[in-house]
């Protein structure tokens, strides 16, 4: 350190000025994100909440502040049926996707070469090049009663098995949407686990399975949970799979939003459903992130 | 060989002759297009159900009038109202809508223009009702013109259900189609058909007392164990085609006509309890700056060529509303006319069915709110 530098750092006003410049620099980089989030998340969300208090008269929305939409919607049994179904289906999709993705991500992280891993990630990204709706229509061809799977079963005098327009169909759609993303997130997370710690566990006599659950999973916890949260969020809000593979039977919350708007411009009631969905997702996301970053006692 | 003004001879070789002829032919051929490119192409913004502004419907009119259609498609009258509400004035020039929603547009008072009845061939309409269609007139003034229609009843897989079985809505409760009944996912046509099965025909399946409404709900709920799913147009089309469903509530030839052309064994009938009519109409938007062209297009849709195109529309076929349109359909596409019973004297001719009182115009509920019907539909879907 030169005398000059040491002198400047020793000077409190100079240090304060440097901190100020750093703060301003950081703020300049943060501002676009903050502005974006404010304009395209906070403002629309506030409007959506406000909209849920409007009234509809003669097919026209009337601005106001009346809780009647909340009272009516929350008093309907079908709303809660749809809510529990949506939550349960998204939870099942999250568990299944995470469980199925883990062996795949584990293999990509620890058992294959760097080149193979790169190609695998490339192939996991490829599905996103195609429209999700198109992929779901492709599943219709595969899952239909006279589709590909039942055609193969028929060769063995089996079936037909009802898969399309069932909850199973919806689950297939959710996994189509989420699995590649969950595998990628888990792979990145597992790939960053310190190999020295794994070797240390082995050197200390820890078996392979025990190493996975007591060393690798805790170290990759954040990525694994983030992958699961993404799966839950995408499944919870998805409209396409429950409609086109589940036959809307019974409907999820996203379908209920569409149905509600078909009853004479009932957008305020649809807003009640939407706000409830967003609130649920926020609670789940914060709880999951809290769990991910919680320090072990 | 010819002489020039100064007396010199001009040698007209075969090559030059060909060049001049080619140039002349080129000018002659391309002049109309050059003329068109000089004239400003009119862009006509249409709010409509899917397919109404596709080339098979509008290409002839576009070519004749130097117009380019710019459609915004919707599915369901409520979506149409939403699209209107979310768009600034002047966004649309012409609206194509179901008759029951045309009534709502007209009731608003400031959305669509009054039309001059003399501009439209009402004397050529196949039925008196079409000239004074309910909800298209207000205080003796015309606001909307009916251009096509169709009937809803029982749609079925002909390999699983016979025509005789399909002649009653009871077929939806038949063990033969257990777990194989589909619903077009819109409460009005579905509940309207169950209302007909319950005998609510006077005055209309949509104008029923609260007691009849309770019975309708009760009857509808008994159908749930038979149901495979609730589908939009694409889903209904695919499910009928791949055999996922063997019978469908709430649709008619507008879907099965297209599926059948695709090779699937499906058909639709108007059962003994009666059928429901969907009716589509055009209105001119008050804030439009191209009202003359919009009017010209509505007039075109009622001409024989326009009616033939409508009857053969790729997205979904509809019946002709004019006599001259039907005559042209019979002449130009007799198979389609026969398939849809639009030949004179056919027992199931759409206008004959109306005259026999077997058809009821689809409408919004009269004694309950649309919200009541829709809420029950959500309950039913969750049952």
mmCIF file of N, CA, C and O in Angstrom, chain B residues 123-196:
data_model
loop_
_atom_site.group_PDB
_atom_site.id
_atom_site.type_symbol
_atom_site.label_atom_id
_atom_site.label_comp_id
_atom_site.label_asym_id
_atom_site.label_seq_id
_atom_site.Cartn_x
_atom_site.Cartn_y
_atom_site.Cartn_z
ATOM 1 N N UNK B 123 -86.067 -9.625 -48.198
ATOM 2 C CA UNK B 123 -87.126 -10.321 -48.940
ATOM 3 C C UNK B 123 -86.649 -11.677 -49.476
ATOM 4 O O UNK B 123 -87.455 -12.483 -49.945
ATOM 5 N N UNK B 124 -85.353 -11.919 -49.382
ATOM 6 C CA UNK B 124 -84.797 -13.182 -49.878
ATOM 7 C C UNK B 124 -84.564 -14.179 -48.733
ATOM 8 O O UNK B 124 -84.091 -15.289 -48.947
ATOM 9 N N UNK B 125 -84.882 -13.777 -47.512
ATOM 10 C CA UNK B 125 -84.607 -14.654 -46.362
ATOM 11 C C UNK B 125 -85.503 -15.898 -46.416
ATOM 12 O O UNK B 125 -86.657 -15.832 -46.828
ATOM 13 N N UNK B 126 -84.960 -17.001 -45.895
ATOM 14 C CA UNK B 126 -85.687 -18.266 -45.957
ATOM 15 C C UNK B 126 -86.835 -18.348 -44.958
ATOM 16 O O UNK B 126 -87.706 -19.197 -45.085
ATOM 17 N N UNK B 127 -86.784 -17.520 -43.938
ATOM 18 C CA UNK B 127 -87.809 -17.608 -42.898
ATOM 19 C C UNK B 127 -88.093 -16.204 -42.378
ATOM 20 O O UNK B 127 -87.185 -15.373 -42.281
ATOM 21 N N UNK B 128 -89.374 -15.967 -42.028
ATOM 22 C CA UNK B 128 -89.746 -14.639 -41.548
ATOM 23 C C UNK B 128 -88.932 -14.218 -40.321
ATOM 24 O O UNK B 128 -88.591 -13.043 -40.161
ATOM 25 N N UNK B 129 -88.672 -15.210 -39.440
ATOM 26 C CA UNK B 129 -87.924 -14.886 -38.214
ATOM 27 C C UNK B 129 -86.569 -14.260 -38.522
ATOM 28 O O UNK B 129 -86.041 -13.472 -37.734
ATOM 29 N N UNK B 130 -85.990 -14.658 -39.655
ATOM 30 C CA UNK B 130 -84.646 -14.166 -39.970
ATOM 31 C C UNK B 130 -84.653 -12.666 -40.289
ATOM 32 O O UNK B 130 -83.623 -11.996 -40.149
ATOM 33 N N UNK B 131 -85.799 -12.176 -40.738
ATOM 34 C CA UNK B 131 -85.866 -10.739 -41.059
ATOM 35 C C UNK B 131 -86.046 -9.910 -39.790
ATOM 36 O O UNK B 131 -85.569 -8.787 -39.704
ATOM 37 N N UNK B 132 -86.731 -10.462 -38.829
ATOM 38 C CA UNK B 132 -86.953 -9.731 -37.565
ATOM 39 C C UNK B 132 -86.397 -10.562 -36.427
ATOM 40 O O UNK B 132 -87.118 -10.920 -35.494
ATOM 41 N N UNK B 133 -85.126 -10.929 -36.536
ATOM 42 C CA UNK B 133 -84.592 -11.870 -35.563
ATOM 43 C C UNK B 133 -84.572 -11.240 -34.166
ATOM 44 O O UNK B 133 -84.180 -10.076 -34.011
ATOM 45 N N UNK B 134 -85.008 -12.034 -33.159
ATOM 46 C CA UNK B 134 -85.088 -11.493 -31.789
ATOM 47 C C UNK B 134 -83.751 -10.910 -31.330
ATOM 48 O O UNK B 134 -82.714 -11.551 -31.458
ATOM 49 N N UNK B 135 -83.818 -9.696 -30.849
ATOM 50 C CA UNK B 135 -82.621 -9.052 -30.320
ATOM 51 C C UNK B 135 -81.826 -8.259 -31.337
ATOM 52 O O UNK B 135 -80.907 -7.533 -30.975
ATOM 53 N N UNK B 136 -82.188 -8.383 -32.613
ATOM 54 C CA UNK B 136 -81.455 -7.627 -33.637
ATOM 55 C C UNK B 136 -82.074 -6.261 -33.902
ATOM 56 O O UNK B 136 -81.464 -5.416 -34.553
ATOM 57 N N UNK B 137 -83.279 -6.098 -33.429
ATOM 58 C CA UNK B 137 -84.000 -4.835 -33.591
ATOM 59 C C UNK B 137 -84.260 -4.246 -32.213
ATOM 60 O O UNK B 137 -84.492 -4.962 -31.254
ATOM 61 N N UNK B 138 -84.224 -2.938 -32.159
ATOM 62 C CA UNK B 138 -84.564 -2.264 -30.901
ATOM 63 C C UNK B 138 -85.371 -1.016 -31.258
ATOM 64 O O UNK B 138 -84.924 -0.209 -32.078
ATOM 65 N N UNK B 139 -86.532 -0.919 -30.663
ATOM 66 C CA UNK B 139 -87.435 0.208 -30.949
ATOM 67 C C UNK B 139 -87.686 0.359 -32.448
ATOM 68 O O UNK B 139 -87.694 1.479 -32.985
ATOM 69 N N UNK B 140 -87.845 -0.776 -33.126
ATOM 70 C CA UNK B 140 -88.146 -0.736 -34.555
ATOM 71 C C UNK B 140 -86.956 -0.443 -35.436
ATOM 72 O O UNK B 140 -87.100 -0.263 -36.655
ATOM 73 N N UNK B 141 -85.763 -0.362 -34.842
ATOM 74 C CA UNK B 141 -84.565 -0.056 -35.641
ATOM 75 C C UNK B 141 -83.655 -1.279 -35.700
ATOM 76 O O UNK B 141 -83.470 -1.983 -34.708
ATOM 77 N N UNK B 142 -83.066 -1.475 -36.864
ATOM 78 C CA UNK B 142 -82.195 -2.632 -37.085
ATOM 79 C C UNK B 142 -80.752 -2.298 -36.691
ATOM 80 O O UNK B 142 -80.234 -1.238 -37.039
ATOM 81 N N UNK B 143 -80.104 -3.249 -35.971
ATOM 82 C CA UNK B 143 -78.710 -3.034 -35.563
ATOM 83 C C UNK B 143 -77.791 -4.191 -35.951
ATOM 84 O O UNK B 143 -76.581 -4.054 -35.921
ATOM 85 N N UNK B 144 -78.398 -5.330 -36.264
ATOM 86 C CA UNK B 144 -77.572 -6.506 -36.536
ATOM 87 C C UNK B 144 -78.256 -7.360 -37.599
ATOM 88 O O UNK B 144 -79.484 -7.454 -37.611
ATOM 89 N N UNK B 145 -77.461 -7.970 -38.470
ATOM 90 C CA UNK B 145 -78.033 -8.759 -39.562
ATOM 91 C C UNK B 145 -77.558 -10.209 -39.465
ATOM 92 O O UNK B 145 -76.356 -10.476 -39.403
ATOM 93 N N UNK B 146 -78.524 -11.112 -39.454
ATOM 94 C CA UNK B 146 -78.226 -12.542 -39.376
ATOM 95 C C UNK B 146 -77.675 -13.027 -40.718
ATOM 96 O O UNK B 146 -78.242 -12.724 -41.769
ATOM 97 N N UNK B 147 -76.558 -13.777 -40.670
ATOM 98 C CA UNK B 147 -75.974 -14.228 -41.929
ATOM 99 C C UNK B 147 -75.804 -15.743 -42.010
ATOM 100 O O UNK B 147 -75.602 -16.293 -43.094
ATOM 101 N N UNK B 148 -75.812 -16.432 -40.878
ATOM 102 C CA UNK B 148 -75.678 -17.894 -40.888
ATOM 103 C C UNK B 148 -76.231 -18.467 -39.594
ATOM 104 O O UNK B 148 -76.369 -17.746 -38.603
ATOM 105 N N UNK B 149 -76.523 -19.736 -39.615
ATOM 106 C CA UNK B 149 -77.034 -20.377 -38.406
ATOM 107 C C UNK B 149 -76.777 -21.869 -38.464
ATOM 108 O O UNK B 149 -76.351 -22.406 -39.497
ATOM 109 N N UNK B 150 -77.038 -22.528 -37.339
ATOM 110 C CA UNK B 150 -76.854 -23.973 -37.286
ATOM 111 C C UNK B 150 -77.658 -24.530 -36.124
ATOM 112 O O UNK B 150 -78.184 -23.771 -35.304
ATOM 113 N N UNK B 151 -77.767 -25.843 -36.078
ATOM 114 C CA UNK B 151 -78.574 -26.458 -35.030
ATOM 115 C C UNK B 151 -77.731 -27.351 -34.126
ATOM 116 O O UNK B 151 -76.809 -28.028 -34.583
ATOM 117 N N UNK B 152 -78.074 -27.344 -32.853
ATOM 118 C CA UNK B 152 -77.389 -28.166 -31.859
ATOM 119 C C UNK B 152 -78.341 -29.257 -31.393
ATOM 120 O O UNK B 152 -79.540 -28.998 -31.226
ATOM 121 N N UNK B 153 -77.802 -30.438 -31.180
ATOM 122 C CA UNK B 153 -78.634 -31.546 -30.721
ATOM 123 C C UNK B 153 -77.765 -32.633 -30.137
ATOM 124 O O UNK B 153 -76.952 -32.363 -29.247
ATOM 125 N N UNK B 154 -77.924 -33.840 -30.662
ATOM 126 C CA UNK B 154 -77.105 -34.960 -30.199
ATOM 127 C C UNK B 154 -76.040 -35.241 -31.255
ATOM 128 O O UNK B 154 -76.360 -35.486 -32.411
ATOM 129 N N UNK B 155 -74.796 -35.193 -30.821
ATOM 130 C CA UNK B 155 -73.691 -35.541 -31.720
ATOM 131 C C UNK B 155 -73.117 -36.856 -31.234
ATOM 132 O O UNK B 155 -72.927 -37.034 -30.029
ATOM 133 N N UNK B 156 -72.865 -37.770 -32.160
ATOM 134 C CA UNK B 156 -72.543 -39.125 -31.723
ATOM 135 C C UNK B 156 -71.637 -39.848 -32.711
ATOM 136 O O UNK B 156 -71.533 -39.456 -33.881
ATOM 137 N N UNK B 157 -71.024 -40.901 -32.190
ATOM 138 C CA UNK B 157 -70.190 -41.772 -33.004
ATOM 139 C C UNK B 157 -71.112 -42.807 -33.638
ATOM 140 O O UNK B 157 -71.774 -43.580 -32.931
ATOM 141 N N UNK B 158 -71.153 -42.831 -34.949
ATOM 142 C CA UNK B 158 -72.133 -43.682 -35.634
ATOM 143 C C UNK B 158 -71.829 -45.174 -35.508
ATOM 144 O O UNK B 158 -72.694 -45.997 -35.783
ATOM 145 N N UNK B 159 -70.614 -45.504 -35.080
ATOM 146 C CA UNK B 159 -70.285 -46.925 -34.897
ATOM 147 C C UNK B 159 -70.709 -47.425 -33.517
ATOM 148 O O UNK B 159 -70.764 -48.628 -33.273
ATOM 149 N N UNK B 160 -70.986 -46.490 -32.607
ATOM 150 C CA UNK B 160 -71.352 -46.890 -31.240
ATOM 151 C C UNK B 160 -72.821 -46.644 -30.940
ATOM 152 O O UNK B 160 -73.399 -47.300 -30.072
ATOM 153 N N UNK B 161 -73.391 -45.675 -31.635
ATOM 154 C CA UNK B 161 -74.770 -45.270 -31.345
ATOM 155 C C UNK B 161 -75.547 -45.232 -32.657
ATOM 156 O O UNK B 161 -75.026 -44.739 -33.668
ATOM 157 N N UNK B 162 -76.774 -45.760 -32.627
ATOM 158 C CA UNK B 162 -77.575 -45.698 -33.858
ATOM 159 C C UNK B 162 -78.274 -44.352 -33.949
ATOM 160 O O UNK B 162 -78.433 -43.653 -32.941
ATOM 161 N N UNK B 163 -78.728 -44.033 -35.154
ATOM 162 C CA UNK B 163 -79.429 -42.769 -35.357
ATOM 163 C C UNK B 163 -80.707 -42.732 -34.509
ATOM 164 O O UNK B 163 -81.050 -41.703 -33.935
ATOM 165 N N UNK B 164 -81.389 -43.874 -34.421
ATOM 166 C CA UNK B 164 -82.628 -43.927 -33.645
ATOM 167 C C UNK B 164 -82.344 -43.647 -32.167
ATOM 168 O O UNK B 164 -83.071 -42.909 -31.508
ATOM 169 N N UNK B 165 -81.261 -44.236 -31.665
ATOM 170 C CA UNK B 165 -80.896 -43.982 -30.256
ATOM 171 C C UNK B 165 -80.567 -42.508 -30.041
ATOM 172 O O UNK B 165 -80.864 -41.930 -28.991
ATOM 173 N N UNK B 166 -79.932 -41.923 -31.045
ATOM 174 C CA UNK B 166 -79.522 -40.522 -30.910
ATOM 175 C C UNK B 166 -80.693 -39.557 -31.011
ATOM 176 O O UNK B 166 -80.522 -38.361 -30.769
ATOM 177 N N UNK B 167 -81.868 -40.096 -31.379
ATOM 178 C CA UNK B 167 -83.024 -39.192 -31.547
ATOM 179 C C UNK B 167 -83.645 -38.765 -30.223
ATOM 180 O O UNK B 167 -84.723 -38.185 -30.195
ATOM 181 N N UNK B 168 -82.974 -39.071 -29.106
ATOM 182 C CA UNK B 168 -83.404 -38.529 -27.815
ATOM 183 C C UNK B 168 -82.174 -38.156 -26.996
ATOM 184 O O UNK B 168 -81.151 -38.855 -27.033
ATOM 185 N N UNK B 169 -82.303 -37.073 -26.235
ATOM 186 C CA UNK B 169 -81.193 -36.686 -25.360
ATOM 187 C C UNK B 169 -80.927 -37.740 -24.297
ATOM 188 O O UNK B 169 -79.864 -37.739 -23.667
ATOM 189 N N UNK B 170 -81.890 -38.659 -24.091
ATOM 190 C CA UNK B 170 -81.688 -39.745 -23.127
ATOM 191 C C UNK B 170 -80.469 -40.589 -23.467
ATOM 192 O O UNK B 170 -79.939 -41.279 -22.592
ATOM 193 N N UNK B 171 -80.048 -40.549 -24.713
ATOM 194 C CA UNK B 171 -78.896 -41.364 -25.111
ATOM 195 C C UNK B 171 -77.645 -41.019 -24.297
ATOM 196 O O UNK B 171 -76.780 -41.863 -24.075
ATOM 197 N N UNK B 172 -77.569 -39.776 -23.819
ATOM 198 C CA UNK B 172 -76.393 -39.390 -23.024
ATOM 199 C C UNK B 172 -76.323 -40.164 -21.706
ATOM 200 O O UNK B 172 -75.262 -40.279 -21.102
ATOM 201 N N UNK B 173 -77.484 -40.701 -21.268
ATOM 202 C CA UNK B 173 -77.517 -41.461 -20.007
ATOM 203 C C UNK B 173 -77.413 -42.969 -20.285
ATOM 204 O O UNK B 173 -77.486 -43.763 -19.366
ATOM 205 N N UNK B 174 -77.253 -43.344 -21.545
ATOM 206 C CA UNK B 174 -77.236 -44.758 -21.911
ATOM 207 C C UNK B 174 -75.962 -45.451 -21.417
ATOM 208 O O UNK B 174 -74.869 -44.882 -21.478
ATOM 209 N N UNK B 175 -76.084 -46.698 -20.935
ATOM 210 C CA UNK B 175 -74.883 -47.449 -20.520
ATOM 211 C C UNK B 175 -73.879 -47.610 -21.669
ATOM 212 O O UNK B 175 -72.683 -47.755 -21.432
ATOM 213 N N UNK B 176 -74.374 -47.542 -22.900
ATOM 214 C CA UNK B 176 -73.477 -47.697 -24.051
ATOM 215 C C UNK B 176 -72.409 -46.613 -24.121
ATOM 216 O O UNK B 176 -71.357 -46.805 -24.723
ATOM 217 N N UNK B 177 -72.721 -45.470 -23.555
ATOM 218 C CA UNK B 177 -71.756 -44.362 -23.651
ATOM 219 C C UNK B 177 -71.249 -43.946 -22.263
ATOM 220 O O UNK B 177 -70.761 -42.835 -22.076
ATOM 221 N N UNK B 178 -71.358 -44.851 -21.303
ATOM 222 C CA UNK B 178 -70.908 -44.528 -19.936
ATOM 223 C C UNK B 178 -69.415 -44.177 -19.942
ATOM 224 O O UNK B 178 -68.584 -44.909 -20.480
ATOM 225 N N UNK B 179 -69.109 -43.051 -19.354
ATOM 226 C CA UNK B 179 -67.717 -42.592 -19.319
ATOM 227 C C UNK B 179 -67.202 -42.096 -20.651
ATOM 228 O O UNK B 179 -66.014 -41.830 -20.810
ATOM 229 N N UNK B 180 -68.114 -41.966 -21.613
ATOM 230 C CA UNK B 180 -67.691 -41.573 -22.963
ATOM 231 C C UNK B 180 -68.497 -40.387 -23.488
ATOM 232 O O UNK B 180 -68.585 -40.176 -24.697
ATOM 233 N N UNK B 181 -69.117 -39.679 -22.555
ATOM 234 C CA UNK B 181 -69.884 -38.495 -22.971
ATOM 235 C C UNK B 181 -69.013 -37.254 -22.789
ATOM 236 O O UNK B 181 -68.374 -37.080 -21.750
ATOM 237 N N UNK B 182 -68.983 -36.432 -23.798
ATOM 238 C CA UNK B 182 -68.219 -35.191 -23.710
ATOM 239 C C UNK B 182 -69.158 -33.997 -23.625
ATOM 240 O O UNK B 182 -70.310 -34.064 -24.057
ATOM 241 N N UNK B 183 -68.641 -32.938 -23.033
ATOM 242 C CA UNK B 183 -69.396 -31.684 -23.000
ATOM 243 C C UNK B 183 -68.602 -30.618 -23.745
ATOM 244 O O UNK B 183 -67.387 -30.482 -23.498
ATOM 245 N N UNK B 184 -69.281 -29.863 -24.609
ATOM 246 C CA UNK B 184 -68.664 -28.635 -25.103
ATOM 247 C C UNK B 184 -68.724 -27.666 -23.921
ATOM 248 O O UNK B 184 -69.800 -27.440 -23.364
ATOM 249 N N UNK B 185 -67.565 -27.121 -23.550
ATOM 250 C CA UNK B 185 -67.453 -26.445 -22.263
ATOM 251 C C UNK B 185 -68.064 -25.030 -22.275
ATOM 252 O O UNK B 185 -67.353 -24.024 -22.188
ATOM 253 N N UNK B 186 -69.374 -24.983 -22.385
ATOM 254 C CA UNK B 186 -70.086 -23.705 -22.307
ATOM 255 C C UNK B 186 -71.479 -24.024 -21.784
ATOM 256 O O UNK B 186 -72.195 -24.861 -22.349
ATOM 257 N N UNK B 187 -71.846 -23.383 -20.713
ATOM 258 C CA UNK B 187 -73.075 -23.758 -20.013
ATOM 259 C C UNK B 187 -74.344 -23.601 -20.846
ATOM 260 O O UNK B 187 -75.256 -24.443 -20.758
ATOM 261 N N UNK B 188 -74.421 -22.578 -21.694
ATOM 262 C CA UNK B 188 -75.695 -22.283 -22.387
ATOM 263 C C UNK B 188 -76.214 -23.445 -23.247
ATOM 264 O O UNK B 188 -77.348 -23.892 -23.054
ATOM 265 N N UNK B 189 -75.428 -23.959 -24.199
ATOM 266 C CA UNK B 189 -75.981 -25.040 -25.032
ATOM 267 C C UNK B 189 -76.213 -26.331 -24.260
ATOM 268 O O UNK B 189 -77.196 -27.036 -24.511
ATOM 269 N N UNK B 190 -75.340 -26.641 -23.307
ATOM 270 C CA UNK B 190 -75.497 -27.885 -22.541
ATOM 271 C C UNK B 190 -76.751 -27.854 -21.684
ATOM 272 O O UNK B 190 -77.576 -28.773 -21.727
ATOM 273 N N UNK B 191 -76.880 -26.799 -20.904
ATOM 274 C CA UNK B 191 -78.049 -26.713 -20.022
ATOM 275 C C UNK B 191 -79.314 -26.514 -20.847
ATOM 276 O O UNK B 191 -80.393 -26.975 -20.457
ATOM 277 N N UNK B 192 -79.186 -25.858 -21.987
ATOM 278 C CA UNK B 192 -80.343 -25.684 -22.873
ATOM 279 C C UNK B 192 -80.860 -27.030 -23.356
ATOM 280 O O UNK B 192 -82.069 -27.266 -23.415
ATOM 281 N N UNK B 193 -79.948 -27.940 -23.685
ATOM 282 C CA UNK B 193 -80.372 -29.265 -24.170
ATOM 283 C C UNK B 193 -81.027 -30.080 -23.050
ATOM 284 O O UNK B 193 -82.037 -30.746 -23.281
ATOM 285 N N UNK B 194 -80.466 -30.021 -21.846
ATOM 286 C CA UNK B 194 -81.099 -30.744 -20.731
ATOM 287 C C UNK B 194 -82.452 -30.114 -20.421
ATOM 288 O O UNK B 194 -83.412 -30.808 -20.073
ATOM 289 N N UNK B 195 -82.528 -28.817 -20.578
ATOM 290 C CA UNK B 195 -83.804 -28.123 -20.373
ATOM 291 C C UNK B 195 -84.852 -28.633 -21.362
ATOM 292 O O UNK B 195 -86.012 -28.864 -20.997
ATOM 293 N N UNK B 196 -84.435 -28.845 -22.599
ATOM 294 C CA UNK B 196 -85.356 -29.403 -23.602
ATOM 295 C C UNK B 196 -85.791 -30.812 -23.209
ATOM 296 O O UNK B 196 -86.963 -31.171 -23.332
#
